[in-house]
PDB file of C-alpha atoms in Angstrom:
ATOM      1  CA  UNK A  27     109.945  28.422  23.568  1.00 58.00           C
ATOM      2  CA  UNK A  28     110.895  32.100  23.509  1.00 63.00           C
ATOM      3  CA  UNK A  29     111.334  32.003  27.263  1.00 67.00           C
ATOM      4  CA  UNK A  30     114.269  29.624  26.783  1.00 64.00           C
ATOM      5  CA  UNK A  31     115.819  30.542  23.462  1.00 64.00           C
ATOM      6  CA  UNK A  32     118.517  33.191  23.155  1.00 63.00           C
ATOM      7  CA  UNK A  33     119.169  35.369  20.117  1.00 67.00           C
ATOM      8  CA  UNK A  34     121.467  32.680  18.825  1.00 65.00           C
ATOM      9  CA  UNK A  35     118.631  30.159  18.865  1.00 64.00           C
ATOM     10  CA  UNK A  36     120.340  27.918  21.402  1.00 67.00           C
ATOM     11  CA  UNK A  37     118.578  26.729  24.530  1.00 65.00           C
ATOM     12  CA  UNK A  38     120.052  27.784  27.823  1.00 65.00           C
ATOM     13  CA  UNK A  39     119.143  26.284  31.172  1.00 66.00           C
ATOM     14  CA  UNK A  40     120.172  27.680  34.513  1.00 69.00           C
ATOM     15  CA  UNK A  41     120.968  24.939  36.976  1.00 72.00           C
ATOM     16  CA  UNK A  42     121.089  27.024  40.138  1.00 78.00           C
ATOM     17  CA  UNK A  43     121.428  24.956  43.269  1.00 84.00           C
ATOM     18  CA  UNK A  44     120.813  25.890  46.854  1.00 87.00           C
ATOM     19  CA  UNK A  45     123.878  26.112  49.045  1.00 93.00           C
ATOM     20  CA  UNK A  46     124.103  24.444  52.445  1.00 94.00           C
ATOM     21  CA  UNK A  47     122.817  27.525  54.265  1.00 94.00           C
ATOM     22  CA  UNK A  48     119.750  27.842  52.025  1.00 94.00           C
ATOM     23  CA  UNK A  49     119.007  24.133  52.186  1.00 95.00           C
ATOM     24  CA  UNK A  50     119.114  23.926  55.996  1.00 95.00           C
ATOM     25  CA  UNK A  51     117.136  27.143  56.320  1.00 94.00           C
ATOM     26  CA  UNK A  52     114.412  25.802  54.022  1.00 94.00           C
ATOM     27  CA  UNK A  53     114.157  22.520  55.925  1.00 95.00           C
ATOM     28  CA  UNK A  54     113.986  24.337  59.260  1.00 94.00           C
ATOM     29  CA  UNK A  55     111.255  26.701  58.015  1.00 93.00           C
ATOM     30  CA  UNK A  56     109.033  24.068  56.432  1.00 92.00           C
ATOM     31  CA  UNK A  57     109.576  20.778  58.278  1.00 92.00           C
ATOM     32  CA  UNK A  58     109.754  19.488  61.810  1.00 91.00           C
ATOM     33  CA  UNK A  59     112.929  20.098  63.798  1.00 93.00           C
ATOM     34  CA  UNK A  60     114.000  16.436  63.618  1.00 95.00           C
ATOM     35  CA  UNK A  61     114.643  16.775  59.871  1.00 95.00           C
ATOM     36  CA  UNK A  62     117.492  19.224  60.473  1.00 95.00           C
ATOM     37  CA  UNK A  63     119.345  16.522  62.395  1.00 96.00           C
ATOM     38  CA  UNK A  64     118.500  13.845  59.827  1.00 96.00           C
ATOM     39  CA  UNK A  65     119.768  16.069  57.010  1.00 96.00           C
ATOM     40  CA  UNK A  66     123.023  16.747  58.869  1.00 96.00           C
ATOM     41  CA  UNK A  67     123.620  13.045  59.539  1.00 96.00           C
ATOM     42  CA  UNK A  68     122.821  12.195  55.897  1.00 96.00           C
ATOM     43  CA  UNK A  69     125.570  14.546  54.727  1.00 95.00           C
ATOM     44  CA  UNK A  70     128.001  12.942  57.181  1.00 95.00           C
ATOM     45  CA  UNK A  71     127.224   9.379  56.118  1.00 95.00           C
ATOM     46  CA  UNK A  72     126.536   9.602  52.409  1.00 95.00           C
ATOM     47  CA  UNK A  73     128.559  12.607  51.224  1.00 94.00           C
ATOM     48  CA  UNK A  74     131.294  12.713  53.860  1.00 95.00           C
ATOM     49  CA  UNK A  75     130.603  16.426  54.385  1.00 95.00           C
ATOM     50  CA  UNK A  76     130.201  18.434  57.611  1.00 95.00           C
ATOM     51  CA  UNK A  77     127.931  21.481  56.956  1.00 94.00           C
ATOM     52  CA  UNK A  78     128.221  22.558  60.603  1.00 95.00           C
ATOM     53  CA  UNK A  79     127.757  26.311  60.132  1.00 94.00           C
ATOM     54  CA  UNK A  80     124.613  25.842  58.003  1.00 95.00           C
ATOM     55  CA  UNK A  81     123.277  23.394  60.588  1.00 95.00           C
ATOM     56  CA  UNK A  82     123.796  25.839  63.473  1.00 95.00           C
ATOM     57  CA  UNK A  83     122.482  28.897  61.608  1.00 94.00           C
ATOM     58  CA  UNK A  84     119.242  27.104  60.725  1.00 94.00           C
ATOM     59  CA  UNK A  85     118.184  27.211  64.388  1.00 93.00           C
ATOM     60  CA  UNK A  86     117.832  30.991  64.160  1.00 92.00           C
ATOM     61  CA  UNK A  87     114.967  30.734  61.658  1.00 92.00           C
ATOM     62  CA  UNK A  88     111.347  30.304  62.696  1.00 89.00           C
ATOM     63  CA  UNK A  89     109.223  27.542  61.265  1.00 86.00           C
ATOM     64  CA  UNK A  90     106.680  28.763  58.743  1.00 81.00           C
ATOM     65  CA  UNK A  91     103.081  27.603  59.013  1.00 69.00           C
ATOM     66  CA  UNK A  92     100.388  27.116  56.399  1.00 60.00           C
ATOM     67  CA  UNK A  93      98.674  30.253  57.684  1.00 55.00           C
ATOM     68  CA  UNK A  94     101.580  32.265  56.278  1.00 48.00           C
ATOM     69  CA  UNK A  95     100.637  31.162  52.772  1.00 50.00           C
ATOM     70  CA  UNK A  96      97.719  32.691  50.911  1.00 53.00           C
ATOM     71  CA  UNK A  97      95.336  30.025  49.648  1.00 50.00           C
ATOM     72  CA  UNK A  98      92.547  32.533  49.088  1.00 54.00           C
ATOM     73  CA  UNK A  99      90.421  32.175  45.970  1.00 55.00           C
ATOM     74  CA  UNK A 100      89.956  35.492  44.191  1.00 51.00           C
ATOM     75  CA  UNK A 101      86.652  34.288  42.754  1.00 57.00           C
ATOM     76  CA  UNK A 102      84.869  34.977  46.046  1.00 58.00           C
ATOM     77  CA  UNK A 103      83.673  38.541  46.548  1.00 56.00           C
ATOM     78  CA  UNK A 104      82.278  38.308  50.056  1.00 53.00           C
ATOM     79  CA  UNK A 105      78.763  37.763  51.366  1.00 53.00           C
ATOM     80  CA  UNK A 106      76.761  40.402  49.550  1.00 53.00           C
ATOM     81  CA  UNK A 107      73.163  41.082  50.464  1.00 51.00           C
ATOM     82  CA  UNK A 108      71.330  38.954  47.902  1.00 54.00           C
ATOM     83  CA  UNK A 109      67.950  37.335  47.562  1.00 61.00           C
ATOM     84  CA  UNK A 110      68.495  33.639  48.225  1.00 67.00           C
ATOM     85  CA  UNK A 111      64.854  32.590  48.239  1.00 69.00           C
ATOM     86  CA  UNK A 112      65.378  30.873  44.910  1.00 82.00           C
ATOM     87  CA  UNK A 113      68.228  28.785  46.304  1.00 90.00           C
ATOM     88  CA  UNK A 114      67.007  25.182  46.262  1.00 94.00           C
ATOM     89  CA  UNK A 115      68.909  22.265  47.746  1.00 96.00           C
ATOM     90  CA  UNK A 116      68.444  18.552  48.368  1.00 96.00           C
ATOM     91  CA  UNK A 117      70.226  16.802  51.239  1.00 97.00           C
ATOM     92  CA  UNK A 118      71.514  13.245  50.741  1.00 97.00           C
ATOM     93  CA  UNK A 119      72.072  11.187  53.901  1.00 96.00           C
ATOM     94  CA  UNK A 120      73.032   7.487  53.957  1.00 96.00           C
ATOM     95  CA  UNK A 121      72.573   5.837  57.346  1.00 96.00           C
ATOM     96  CA  UNK A 122      72.854   2.431  59.006  1.00 95.00           C
ATOM     97  CA  UNK A 123      71.945   1.640  62.614  1.00 93.00           C
ATOM     98  CA  UNK A 124      72.280   5.252  63.813  1.00 93.00           C
ATOM     99  CA  UNK A 125      68.732   6.240  64.625  1.00 95.00           C
ATOM    100  CA  UNK A 126      69.531   8.801  67.339  1.00 95.00           C
ATOM    101  CA  UNK A 127      72.283  10.543  65.377  1.00 95.00           C
ATOM    102  CA  UNK A 128      70.108  10.798  62.282  1.00 96.00           C
ATOM    103  CA  UNK A 129      67.239  12.211  64.314  1.00 96.00           C
ATOM    104  CA  UNK A 130      69.499  14.905  65.761  1.00 95.00           C
ATOM    105  CA  UNK A 131      70.764  15.755  62.272  1.00 96.00           C
ATOM    106  CA  UNK A 132      67.221  16.075  60.905  1.00 96.00           C
ATOM    107  CA  UNK A 133      66.225  18.273  63.838  1.00 96.00           C
ATOM    108  CA  UNK A 134      69.274  20.370  63.121  1.00 94.00           C
ATOM    109  CA  UNK A 135      68.238  20.726  59.469  1.00 96.00           C
ATOM    110  CA  UNK A 136      64.662  21.599  60.470  1.00 96.00           C
ATOM    111  CA  UNK A 137      65.940  24.644  62.403  1.00 96.00           C
ATOM    112  CA  UNK A 138      67.886  26.124  59.498  1.00 95.00           C
ATOM    113  CA  UNK A 139      67.028  29.716  58.651  1.00 94.00           C
ATOM    114  CA  UNK A 140      66.990  28.594  55.011  1.00 94.00           C
ATOM    115  CA  UNK A 141      65.430  25.152  54.777  1.00 95.00           C
ATOM    116  CA  UNK A 142      66.354  22.417  52.290  1.00 95.00           C
ATOM    117  CA  UNK A 143      63.617  21.476  49.862  1.00 96.00           C
ATOM    118  CA  UNK A 144      64.101  17.731  50.209  1.00 96.00           C
ATOM    119  CA  UNK A 145      66.040  15.316  52.418  1.00 97.00           C
ATOM    120  CA  UNK A 146      66.818  11.966  50.823  1.00 97.00           C
ATOM    121  CA  UNK A 147      67.537   9.246  53.384  1.00 97.00           C
ATOM    122  CA  UNK A 148      68.827   5.808  52.376  1.00 97.00           C
ATOM    123  CA  UNK A 149      68.534   3.475  55.357  1.00 96.00           C
ATOM    124  CA  UNK A 150      70.474   0.219  55.218  1.00 95.00           C
ATOM    125  CA  UNK A 151      70.021  -2.964  57.204  1.00 95.00           C
ATOM    126  CA  UNK A 152      71.565  -6.172  55.800  1.00 94.00           C
ATOM    127  CA  UNK A 153      69.409  -8.452  57.986  1.00 94.00           C
ATOM    128  CA  UNK A 154      66.986 -10.259  55.596  1.00 92.00           C
ATOM    129  CA  UNK A 155      63.839  -9.858  57.741  1.00 91.00           C
ATOM    130  CA  UNK A 156      64.604  -6.382  59.074  1.00 93.00           C
ATOM    131  CA  UNK A 157      62.439  -3.299  58.636  1.00 95.00           C
ATOM    132  CA  UNK A 158      62.949   0.412  59.043  1.00 94.00           C
ATOM    133  CA  UNK A 159      63.555   1.733  62.551  1.00 95.00           C
ATOM    134  CA  UNK A 160      63.096   5.364  61.569  1.00 95.00           C
ATOM    135  CA  UNK A 161      59.560   5.723  62.907  1.00 95.00           C
ATOM    136  CA  UNK A 162      60.022   9.462  63.546  1.00 95.00           C
ATOM    137  CA  UNK A 163      60.026  10.120  59.801  1.00 95.00           C
ATOM    138  CA  UNK A 164      56.252   9.636  59.797  1.00 93.00           C
ATOM    139  CA  UNK A 165      55.360  10.288  63.443  1.00 94.00           C
ATOM    140  CA  UNK A 166      56.700  13.855  63.349  1.00 94.00           C
ATOM    141  CA  UNK A 167      56.025  16.761  61.035  1.00 95.00           C
ATOM    142  CA  UNK A 168      59.055  18.005  59.112  1.00 96.00           C
ATOM    143  CA  UNK A 169      59.337  21.353  57.303  1.00 96.00           C
ATOM    144  CA  UNK A 170      60.781  19.716  54.189  1.00 96.00           C
ATOM    145  CA  UNK A 171      59.965  16.752  52.004  1.00 96.00           C
ATOM    146  CA  UNK A 172      61.569  13.478  53.105  1.00 97.00           C
ATOM    147  CA  UNK A 173      62.309  10.770  50.571  1.00 97.00           C
ATOM    148  CA  UNK A 174      63.039   7.575  52.506  1.00 96.00           C
ATOM    149  CA  UNK A 175      64.559   4.527  50.849  1.00 95.00           C
ATOM    150  CA  UNK A 176      65.112   1.282  52.768  1.00 96.00           C
ATOM    151  CA  UNK A 177      67.492  -1.351  51.464  1.00 95.00           C
ATOM    152  CA  UNK A 178      68.939  -4.636  52.683  1.00 96.00           C
ATOM    153  CA  UNK A 179      72.128  -3.942  50.741  1.00 95.00           C
ATOM    154  CA  UNK A 180      74.732  -2.396  53.003  1.00 95.00           C
ATOM    155  CA  UNK A 181      77.362  -0.004  51.718  1.00 94.00           C
ATOM    156  CA  UNK A 182      77.643   3.760  51.538  1.00 94.00           C
ATOM    157  CA  UNK A 183      78.546   3.848  47.831  1.00 95.00           C
ATOM    158  CA  UNK A 184      75.383   1.994  46.885  1.00 96.00           C
ATOM    159  CA  UNK A 185      73.321   4.087  49.314  1.00 96.00           C
ATOM    160  CA  UNK A 186      74.500   7.392  47.852  1.00 96.00           C
ATOM    161  CA  UNK A 187      74.018   6.126  44.315  1.00 96.00           C
ATOM    162  CA  UNK A 188      70.409   5.231  45.170  1.00 96.00           C
ATOM    163  CA  UNK A 189      69.875   8.694  46.631  1.00 96.00           C
ATOM    164  CA  UNK A 190      71.285  10.499  43.587  1.00 95.00           C
ATOM    165  CA  UNK A 191      68.413   9.095  41.505  1.00 95.00           C
ATOM    166  CA  UNK A 192      65.914  11.187  43.480  1.00 95.00           C
ATOM    167  CA  UNK A 193      67.620  14.579  43.243  1.00 95.00           C
ATOM    168  CA  UNK A 194      65.246  17.276  42.016  1.00 94.00           C
ATOM    169  CA  UNK A 195      66.725  20.609  43.068  1.00 95.00           C
ATOM    170  CA  UNK A 196      69.606  22.714  41.768  1.00 95.00           C
ATOM    171  CA  UNK A 197      72.083  21.975  44.562  1.00 96.00           C
ATOM    172  CA  UNK A 198      72.923  18.770  46.435  1.00 97.00           C
ATOM    173  CA  UNK A 199      74.264  18.594  49.974  1.00 97.00           C
ATOM    174  CA  UNK A 200      76.096  15.276  50.472  1.00 96.00           C
ATOM    175  CA  UNK A 201      75.921  14.922  54.247  1.00 96.00           C
ATOM    176  CA  UNK A 202      76.844  12.436  56.948  1.00 94.00           C
ATOM    177  CA  UNK A 203      74.180  11.329  59.407  1.00 94.00           C
ATOM    178  CA  UNK A 204      75.906  12.751  62.492  1.00 92.00           C
ATOM    179  CA  UNK A 205      76.954  16.289  61.582  1.00 92.00           C
ATOM    180  CA  UNK A 206      75.959  19.361  63.581  1.00 93.00           C
ATOM    181  CA  UNK A 207      75.277  22.531  61.609  1.00 93.00           C
ATOM    182  CA  UNK A 208      74.991  26.115  62.689  1.00 91.00           C
ATOM    183  CA  UNK A 209      71.391  27.326  62.409  1.00 93.00           C
ATOM    184  CA  UNK A 210      72.305  29.534  59.433  1.00 94.00           C
ATOM    185  CA  UNK A 211      74.654  27.130  57.640  1.00 94.00           C
ATOM    186  CA  UNK A 212      72.561  26.702  54.481  1.00 95.00           C
ATOM    187  CA  UNK A 213      71.690  30.412  54.440  1.00 93.00           C
ATOM    188  CA  UNK A 214      75.335  31.521  54.633  1.00 91.00           C
ATOM    189  CA  UNK A 215      76.359  28.800  52.204  1.00 91.00           C
ATOM    190  CA  UNK A 216      73.839  30.041  49.643  1.00 93.00           C
ATOM    191  CA  UNK A 217      75.416  33.495  49.810  1.00 90.00           C
ATOM    192  CA  UNK A 218      78.888  32.079  49.232  1.00 87.00           C
ATOM    193  CA  UNK A 219      77.634  30.026  46.293  1.00 89.00           C
ATOM    194  CA  UNK A 220      75.656  32.864  44.725  1.00 87.00           C
ATOM    195  CA  UNK A 221      78.671  35.158  44.972  1.00 85.00           C
ATOM    196  CA  UNK A 222      80.866  32.663  43.161  1.00 86.00           C
ATOM    197  CA  UNK A 223      81.107  31.044  39.759  1.00 87.00           C
ATOM    198  CA  UNK A 224      82.168  27.714  41.286  1.00 91.00           C
ATOM    199  CA  UNK A 225      79.953  24.636  41.246  1.00 94.00           C
ATOM    200  CA  UNK A 226      81.451  22.310  43.878  1.00 95.00           C
ATOM    201  CA  UNK A 227      82.279  23.050  47.509  1.00 94.00           C
ATOM    202  CA  UNK A 228      83.625  20.956  50.368  1.00 94.00           C
ATOM    203  CA  UNK A 229      83.286  22.349  53.891  1.00 92.00           C
ATOM    204  CA  UNK A 230      85.375  21.878  56.995  1.00 88.00           C
ATOM    205  CA  UNK A 231      83.969  19.154  59.217  1.00 87.00           C
ATOM    206  CA  UNK A 232      85.657  19.186  62.606  1.00 87.00           C
ATOM    207  CA  UNK A 233      85.174  18.347  66.257  1.00 89.00           C
ATOM    208  CA  UNK A 234      83.661  20.967  68.528  1.00 84.00           C
ATOM    209  CA  UNK A 235      86.945  22.165  70.061  1.00 88.00           C
ATOM    210  CA  UNK A 236      89.260  21.157  67.232  1.00 89.00           C
ATOM    211  CA  UNK A 237      91.524  24.018  66.072  1.00 87.00           C
ATOM    212  CA  UNK A 238      90.940  25.182  62.504  1.00 82.00           C
ATOM    213  CA  UNK A 239      93.899  24.916  60.133  1.00 80.00           C
ATOM    214  CA  UNK A 240      92.475  26.748  57.124  1.00 74.00           C
ATOM    215  CA  UNK A 241      90.482  29.900  57.802  1.00 74.00           C
ATOM    216  CA  UNK A 242      89.999  31.119  54.232  1.00 77.00           C
ATOM    217  CA  UNK A 243      88.493  29.685  51.082  1.00 81.00           C
ATOM    218  CA  UNK A 244      91.045  27.603  49.202  1.00 82.00           C
ATOM    219  CA  UNK A 245      91.307  25.358  46.183  1.00 86.00           C
ATOM    220  CA  UNK A 246      91.139  21.853  47.686  1.00 87.00           C
ATOM    221  CA  UNK A 247      92.895  18.780  46.405  1.00 87.00           C
ATOM    222  CA  UNK A 248      90.304  16.144  47.365  1.00 90.00           C
ATOM    223  CA  UNK A 249      86.572  15.874  48.195  1.00 93.00           C
ATOM    224  CA  UNK A 250      84.375  15.059  51.177  1.00 93.00           C
ATOM    225  CA  UNK A 251      81.353  12.870  50.483  1.00 91.00           C
ATOM    226  CA  UNK A 252      79.815  13.740  53.864  1.00 92.00           C
ATOM    227  CA  UNK A 253      80.354  17.513  53.914  1.00 93.00           C
ATOM    228  CA  UNK A 254      80.088  18.836  50.340  1.00 95.00           C
ATOM    229  CA  UNK A 255      77.604  20.834  48.277  1.00 96.00           C
ATOM    230  CA  UNK A 256      77.635  20.457  44.501  1.00 96.00           C
ATOM    231  CA  UNK A 257      75.513  21.665  41.632  1.00 96.00           C
ATOM    232  CA  UNK A 258      73.105  19.117  40.219  1.00 95.00           C
ATOM    233  CA  UNK A 259      74.515  19.526  36.701  1.00 93.00           C
ATOM    234  CA  UNK A 260      78.036  18.762  37.925  1.00 94.00           C
ATOM    235  CA  UNK A 261      77.167  15.277  39.142  1.00 94.00           C
ATOM    236  CA  UNK A 262      74.659  14.471  36.430  1.00 90.00           C
ATOM    237  CA  UNK A 263      75.181  10.847  35.317  1.00 91.00           C
ATOM    238  CA  UNK A 264      77.894  10.398  37.981  1.00 95.00           C
ATOM    239  CA  UNK A 265      78.052   7.550  40.501  1.00 96.00           C
ATOM    240  CA  UNK A 266      80.250   6.540  43.393  1.00 95.00           C
ATOM    241  CA  UNK A 267      82.562   3.779  42.191  1.00 94.00           C
ATOM    242  CA  UNK A 268      81.359   0.502  43.713  1.00 96.00           C
ATOM    243  CA  UNK A 269      84.895  -0.894  43.686  1.00 94.00           C
ATOM    244  CA  UNK A 270      85.506   1.265  46.775  1.00 93.00           C
ATOM    245  CA  UNK A 271      82.577  -0.264  48.690  1.00 93.00           C
ATOM    246  CA  UNK A 272      83.486  -1.304  52.261  1.00 93.00           C
ATOM    247  CA  UNK A 273      86.875   0.339  51.843  1.00 90.00           C
ATOM    248  CA  UNK A 274      87.870   3.966  51.645  1.00 87.00           C
ATOM    249  CA  UNK A 275      88.675   6.532  48.971  1.00 91.00           C
ATOM    250  CA  UNK A 276      85.293   6.703  47.249  1.00 94.00           C
ATOM    251  CA  UNK A 277      85.039  10.405  48.096  1.00 93.00           C
ATOM    252  CA  UNK A 278      88.462  11.232  46.641  1.00 94.00           C
ATOM    253  CA  UNK A 279      87.529   9.289  43.494  1.00 94.00           C
ATOM    254  CA  UNK A 280      84.221  11.167  43.250  1.00 96.00           C
ATOM    255  CA  UNK A 281      86.167  14.415  43.473  1.00 95.00           C
ATOM    256  CA  UNK A 282      88.422  13.271  40.640  1.00 95.00           C
ATOM    257  CA  UNK A 283      85.349  12.561  38.530  1.00 95.00           C
ATOM    258  CA  UNK A 284      84.183  16.125  39.171  1.00 95.00           C
ATOM    259  CA  UNK A 285      87.567  17.529  38.110  1.00 94.00           C
ATOM    260  CA  UNK A 286      87.665  15.347  35.010  1.00 93.00           C
ATOM    261  CA  UNK A 287      84.451  17.106  33.983  1.00 93.00           C
ATOM    262  CA  UNK A 288      86.278  20.408  34.174  1.00 92.00           C
ATOM    263  CA  UNK A 289      85.011  21.691  37.540  1.00 94.00           C
ATOM    264  CA  UNK A 290      87.074  22.906  40.470  1.00 91.00           C
ATOM    265  CA  UNK A 291      86.439  22.173  44.149  1.00 93.00           C
TER     266      UNK A 291
END
């Protein structure tokens, strides 16, 4: 209240408004060029005004990009040389009819410089008389424990919920069945996690040649159920909402559940 009250005890509010020049400059710096023209036409039609000078001057300003804004999180202190041997992580992978992609992902995980302790695979096939097609889970030797669950019930929400019951280690990597990781992804991730007080992380998941928009750590507004690492305690007693099954948005909802517990992402 003291920020608003004067010595007389009355509240005072400043209702400063942007002038035409400031308004057009802001739109030009933060939106696509077409919006300058739309704004100008709106003034002509709805307010019977012709802010011609502000319209023309706006073309002399460059558009600002997200890279100009600092989304950095001060909590991160860099990748210090630490002992990450105690870092333990389970990987959760739901899959349906994607044998080759899953195999490539497992091979990718098996070449990590810091291996996961356990990979939990929930294979789905809704055909009543179907059986598992993942023969390589037993025919090959893997450097981590594999927990394989087969179910006739299709749906990624149900699959992930089944997998969460078998989590044993401190961290959980919620992964898709077709991601490609750098050979030191888990190793570097463990350093980031151990140098932070945060408990939930979502990572960029992009195409091979796709340009990166964000190049620093930032507070994120949603959640990725196929590219996130969270602490086991964070998601204790949590489930993916089955009302999202066969739709979309279950990952954003899961992220909201995490935030409602008081954790950041």
